[in-house]
């Protein structure tokens, strides 16, 4: 987890830049991914050890089997919250491609799927936008990946590149200048030259989501240039991999630092979406009704296929789920044995005006909007 991300070789331009995080910075490297700035930033570890939950993603076999085993078998049969019917639609509904950050990337499955859907819907993808001085063309899609594990970051980055390249090849066969083939595309105020490498920006940040130096900044400081700029933040299958501290040090509540980070990153009109596996109390329980808080409407956790109530699982399924969850917690892969819905709802409401949650099987699904701004 401490190794820097590798530069991507190829025909695209590659930049190098220094982009340290505030307070406890180290070196940062910028890399090109379907264009451009792919910066990887490192931060020091927080007070509790998060490496166990992240290190498993460095194992090649785990990343190879992750999509089928974790997102396929486990989500359906252990945690009773199928990816296909619940998690994929939830991610797609809240994905704002123009400025999105994915925290805890896994293999990049959900963001790759959502991006592929976005590109398929919007065949004539751009036009490019320009800054106020009409000097620099800005890419329409900007994706930031944040994770403690460098291997997972590279895997997710590669997946996004694969989605874009696949769309590029399909577009070149049919539309010529979709995603920009170097020809002029006449949109808006005159034509823009939209090269393939200018359509999607991907930035990687290697950092620990529980590192308080990410959000406890002096007044007037920027969150590594990420403050208040994202239209959407996703945290899928992240929180249950974070260790809970002893009760004397905050217990489950220490994980709520992740919500503080999300609130700092989000634009005022942005949305947080996520899911996490809850603890042992939820193994035998059927799904519970949705809970919402704050004023106005949230961004829609309770969508088609999400708002139902499940039947109580069989003894065999409960025993299998209990055994797997116990083992994951004993080995440090999970840190969710005592995690409860109420603890996460508390953290969400401390950082957002609008909160929606729903328990499906063993999993908590959540949306949050209107980030609260602390006076720093």
XYZ file of C-alpha atoms in Angstrom:
376
model
C 0.000 0.000 0.000
C 2.917 2.339 0.272
C 4.196 1.863 -3.249
C 3.411 4.667 -5.706
C 1.158 4.050 -8.662
C 2.952 3.241 -11.881
C 2.979 5.564 -14.831
C 0.850 4.402 -17.723
C 2.807 3.950 -20.920
C 1.376 4.485 -24.376
C 0.777 7.188 -26.890
C -1.046 9.584 -24.578
C 0.828 12.493 -23.062
C 2.242 11.945 -19.572
C 2.642 14.719 -17.035
C 4.536 14.856 -13.767
C 3.651 17.197 -10.956
C 3.966 17.639 -7.235
C 0.624 17.617 -5.458
C 1.037 16.988 -1.701
C -1.824 16.726 0.730
C -1.822 19.318 3.511
C -0.446 18.820 7.017
C 1.434 15.554 6.523
C 2.292 15.462 2.855
C 4.551 13.174 0.873
C 5.391 13.053 -2.788
C 2.677 12.844 -5.447
C 3.005 11.697 -9.013
C 0.749 12.595 -11.938
C 0.098 10.031 -14.637
C -1.872 9.927 -17.880
C -4.960 7.809 -18.103
C -6.986 8.319 -21.205
C -5.426 11.667 -20.941
C -4.106 13.246 -18.367
C -3.557 13.890 -14.811
C -3.448 10.706 -12.869
C -2.002 11.773 -9.561
C -1.274 9.389 -6.741
C -0.961 10.868 -3.260
C 0.160 9.170 -0.062
C -0.772 10.064 3.484
C 0.373 8.756 6.806
C -1.695 6.179 8.656
C -4.269 7.219 11.261
C -4.398 5.997 14.828
C -5.929 2.616 13.985
C -4.565 0.031 11.598
C -6.498 -0.124 8.316
C -3.932 -2.149 6.401
C -5.461 -5.579 7.049
C -8.690 -4.744 5.265
C -6.847 -3.159 2.353
C -3.939 -5.573 1.941
C -6.079 -8.472 0.730
C -6.625 -6.564 -2.521
C -2.914 -6.852 -3.265
C -3.329 -10.586 -3.849
C -3.743 -11.350 -7.573
C -6.165 -14.211 -6.928
C -8.429 -11.975 -4.861
C -8.715 -9.330 -7.563
C -9.285 -12.008 -10.193
C -12.071 -13.664 -8.206
C -13.519 -10.498 -6.648
C -16.256 -9.758 -9.162
C -17.637 -13.297 -9.308
C -17.133 -14.329 -5.684
C -17.573 -11.113 -3.682
C -19.965 -9.178 -5.925
C -21.690 -12.272 -7.267
C -21.921 -15.197 -4.833
C -21.361 -13.358 -1.542
C -23.695 -10.441 -2.194
C -26.483 -12.774 -3.255
C -26.131 -15.746 -0.900
C -24.285 -14.420 2.159
C -25.330 -10.797 2.514
C -28.678 -11.128 0.655
C -28.273 -7.955 -1.377
C -27.665 -8.923 -5.035
C -25.389 -6.652 -7.056
C -27.361 -7.079 -10.270
C -30.773 -6.045 -8.982
C -29.870 -3.668 -6.143
C -26.286 -2.392 -6.005
C -25.692 -1.762 -9.717
C -28.922 0.254 -10.153
C -28.164 2.186 -6.950
C -24.701 3.185 -8.183
C -25.939 4.098 -11.668
C -28.748 6.273 -10.336
C -26.341 8.401 -8.308
C -23.318 8.519 -10.627
C -22.510 12.046 -11.838
C -19.853 11.433 -14.444
C -18.870 15.076 -14.881
C -17.189 15.062 -11.443
C -17.180 11.858 -9.414
C -14.935 10.396 -6.690
C -15.034 6.701 -5.791
C -13.624 5.961 -2.317
C -12.681 2.333 -1.746
C -12.470 1.195 -5.352
C -12.271 -2.615 -5.204
C -11.751 -3.674 -8.808
C -13.566 -0.657 -10.243
C -16.571 -2.845 -11.071
C -19.347 -0.402 -10.183
C -17.759 2.713 -11.623
C -16.764 0.839 -14.775
C -20.330 -0.367 -15.221
C -21.812 3.089 -14.600
C -19.371 4.736 -16.991
C -20.120 2.177 -19.693
C -23.827 2.915 -19.306
C -23.157 6.647 -19.484
C -21.105 6.325 -22.667
C -23.677 4.043 -24.269
C -26.453 6.534 -23.537
C -24.477 9.535 -24.707
C -22.944 8.394 -27.979
C -21.973 11.914 -29.030
C -20.220 12.339 -25.712
C -18.906 15.836 -25.427
C -18.631 18.832 -26.482
C -15.646 19.960 -24.510
C -16.173 22.857 -22.166
C -13.893 25.865 -21.758
C -12.842 27.888 -18.772
C -13.930 31.486 -18.192
C -11.078 32.801 -20.334
C -11.965 30.399 -23.163
C -8.394 29.178 -23.203
C -8.265 25.621 -21.923
C -10.555 22.857 -23.132
C -11.841 20.890 -20.156
C -12.874 17.218 -20.362
C -16.534 16.534 -19.673
C -15.965 13.439 -17.529
C -13.662 13.572 -14.507
C -13.279 10.548 -12.238
C -11.159 10.378 -9.094
C -10.289 7.071 -7.440
C -9.232 7.024 -3.773
C -7.974 3.929 -1.974
C -5.266 2.830 0.449
C -4.217 -0.015 -1.855
C -2.115 0.875 -4.898
C -2.888 -2.452 -6.605
C -6.630 -1.832 -6.353
C -6.170 1.673 -7.743
C -4.310 0.328 -10.761
C -6.937 -2.357 -11.299
C -9.785 0.152 -11.187
C -7.903 2.598 -13.383
C -7.262 -0.129 -15.943
C -10.925 -1.071 -15.919
C -11.985 2.487 -16.683
C -9.407 2.705 -19.472
C -10.794 -0.523 -20.888
C -14.337 0.859 -20.894
C -13.240 4.034 -22.649
C -11.092 2.203 -25.205
C -13.902 -0.227 -25.964
C -16.287 2.633 -26.543
C -13.676 4.418 -28.635
C -13.232 1.370 -30.872
C -16.972 0.945 -31.292
C -17.390 4.648 -32.032
C -14.543 4.647 -34.572
C -16.304 1.889 -36.448
C -19.584 3.725 -36.631
C -19.444 7.424 -35.880
C -15.863 8.426 -36.579
C -15.501 11.320 -34.192
C -17.417 10.100 -31.183
C -15.145 10.453 -28.163
C -13.161 12.565 -30.544
C -11.165 10.962 -33.318
C -9.148 14.111 -33.814
C -11.735 15.559 -36.187
C -13.711 18.653 -35.425
C -16.995 18.254 -33.628
C -19.400 21.114 -34.138
C -21.199 21.817 -30.875
C -21.984 24.919 -28.898
C -19.939 27.960 -29.817
C -18.009 26.712 -32.805
C -16.165 23.442 -33.274
C -13.819 21.864 -30.783
C -11.051 19.449 -31.610
C -11.818 16.538 -29.331
C -9.026 13.990 -29.270
C -9.686 10.623 -27.676
C -7.355 11.386 -24.790
C -9.305 14.508 -23.882
C -12.647 12.940 -23.133
C -12.109 11.292 -19.752
C -9.833 12.343 -16.894
C -8.962 9.732 -14.266
C -7.057 10.711 -11.129
C -5.891 8.242 -8.478
C -5.198 9.202 -4.871
C -3.573 6.669 -2.548
C -4.796 7.672 0.886
C -6.426 6.322 4.030
C -10.030 7.426 4.350
C -9.687 7.514 8.154
C -6.665 9.803 8.127
C -7.916 12.912 9.885
C -5.334 15.082 8.149
C -7.529 14.798 5.057
C -10.290 16.863 6.641
C -8.927 18.618 9.738
C -7.492 21.551 7.829
C -6.684 25.097 8.903
C -9.186 27.783 7.936
C -8.882 28.696 4.286
C -7.098 25.488 3.298
C -8.132 23.252 0.421
C -8.589 19.498 0.661
C -5.759 18.726 -1.719
C -7.666 20.719 -4.334
C -10.700 18.448 -3.916
C -12.786 20.525 -1.524
C -16.436 21.104 -2.447
C -16.025 20.170 -6.085
C -17.554 16.719 -6.642
C -21.062 16.137 -7.897
C -21.105 12.596 -6.524
C -19.145 10.502 -4.040
C -19.462 6.712 -3.814
C -18.456 4.406 -0.946
C -19.395 0.880 -1.964
C -18.275 -1.962 0.303
C -15.772 0.233 2.113
C -16.946 0.741 5.691
C -17.128 -2.922 6.679
C -13.450 -3.288 5.702
C -12.443 -0.536 8.143
C -11.532 -1.675 11.657
C -13.644 -0.556 14.569
C -11.698 1.039 17.395
C -12.118 -0.039 21.034
C -15.207 1.520 22.604
C -13.025 3.810 24.703
C -11.625 5.277 21.463
C -14.929 5.665 19.652
C -15.855 2.143 18.537
C -17.862 2.108 15.332
C -18.030 5.900 15.292
C -14.430 6.192 14.149
C -15.615 4.982 10.741
C -17.807 8.071 10.458
C -14.681 10.051 9.577
C -15.369 8.754 6.077
C -18.630 10.730 5.979
C -16.810 13.861 7.081
C -14.401 13.400 4.189
C -17.283 12.890 1.759
C -19.022 16.046 2.975
C -15.812 18.035 2.517
C -15.399 16.736 -1.044
C -18.979 17.249 -2.203
C -20.323 20.322 -3.927
C -23.353 21.882 -2.261
C -25.634 20.116 -4.753
C -23.667 16.851 -4.678
C -24.783 13.430 -3.494
C -23.140 10.660 -1.457
C -24.144 7.062 -2.182
C -22.851 3.896 -0.602
C -23.379 0.484 0.925
C -21.770 -1.537 3.690
C -22.219 -4.936 5.319
C -23.590 -4.588 8.841
C -22.657 -6.770 11.808
C -23.891 -9.973 13.418
C -27.244 -8.524 14.552
C -28.373 -8.407 10.941
C -27.546 -11.970 9.943
C -30.909 -13.366 11.055
C -33.011 -10.248 10.491
C -35.080 -9.630 7.372
C -34.739 -6.284 5.623
C -36.035 -3.271 7.492
C -38.019 -0.276 6.263
C -36.242 2.768 4.914
C -35.295 5.664 7.129
C -34.969 9.259 6.020
C -33.939 12.398 7.799
C -33.629 16.095 7.102
C -35.754 18.275 4.883
C -36.427 17.982 1.199
C -35.936 14.873 -0.847
C -32.799 12.789 -0.942
C -31.303 11.242 -4.052
C -33.219 8.012 -3.978
C -31.971 4.984 -2.085
C -35.397 3.389 -2.149
C -35.713 2.614 -5.825
C -37.195 -0.289 -7.707
C -35.965 -3.539 -6.205
C -34.612 -1.869 -3.063
C -37.603 -0.994 -0.922
C -38.920 -4.477 -0.347
C -38.772 -6.496 2.859
C -37.008 -9.862 2.640
C -38.021 -13.095 4.328
C -36.002 -14.419 7.213
C -33.124 -16.523 5.823
C -32.947 -20.250 6.446
C -30.902 -21.718 9.288
C -28.373 -23.037 6.761
C -27.870 -19.606 5.178
C -27.647 -17.914 8.560
C -25.027 -20.407 9.696
C -22.980 -19.909 6.529
C -23.171 -16.117 6.822
C -22.241 -16.198 10.520
C -19.225 -18.418 9.867
C -17.888 -16.308 7.002
C -18.417 -12.998 8.791
C -16.772 -14.336 11.964
C -13.781 -15.567 9.986
C -13.390 -12.318 8.048
C -13.410 -10.351 11.305
C -10.928 -12.705 12.964
C -8.473 -12.299 10.077
C -8.905 -8.521 9.839
C -10.470 -8.544 6.372
C -13.643 -7.119 7.946
C -14.053 -4.951 11.017
C -17.848 -4.948 11.136
C -18.802 -7.519 13.791
C -20.598 -4.899 15.918
C -21.535 -2.422 13.177
C -25.118 -1.161 13.415
C -27.332 0.954 11.221
C -27.923 3.551 13.934
C -24.211 4.304 14.298
C -23.808 5.068 10.607
C -27.032 7.081 10.501
C -25.671 9.217 13.322
C -22.485 9.900 11.363
C -24.414 10.689 8.192
C -26.740 13.130 9.939
C -23.828 14.874 11.620
C -22.436 15.682 8.174
C -25.487 15.969 5.883
C -28.844 17.718 5.978
C -30.634 15.006 3.992
C -30.079 11.318 4.745
C -31.818 8.180 3.462
C -30.953 4.640 4.549
C -32.307 1.170 3.942
C -31.307 -2.271 5.210
C -31.401 -5.014 2.596
C -30.371 -8.392 3.989
C -27.178 -7.724 5.947
C -26.399 -4.532 4.064
C -27.014 -0.869 4.740
C -27.677 1.251 1.647
C -27.393 5.001 2.078
C -27.782 8.297 0.289
C -26.930 11.730 1.665
C -27.147 15.259 0.295
C -26.660 18.884 1.342
C -23.329 18.583 3.170
C -23.004 20.525 6.385
C -20.110 22.943 6.359
C -18.092 23.139 9.531
C -16.431 26.423 10.467
C -12.727 25.643 10.070
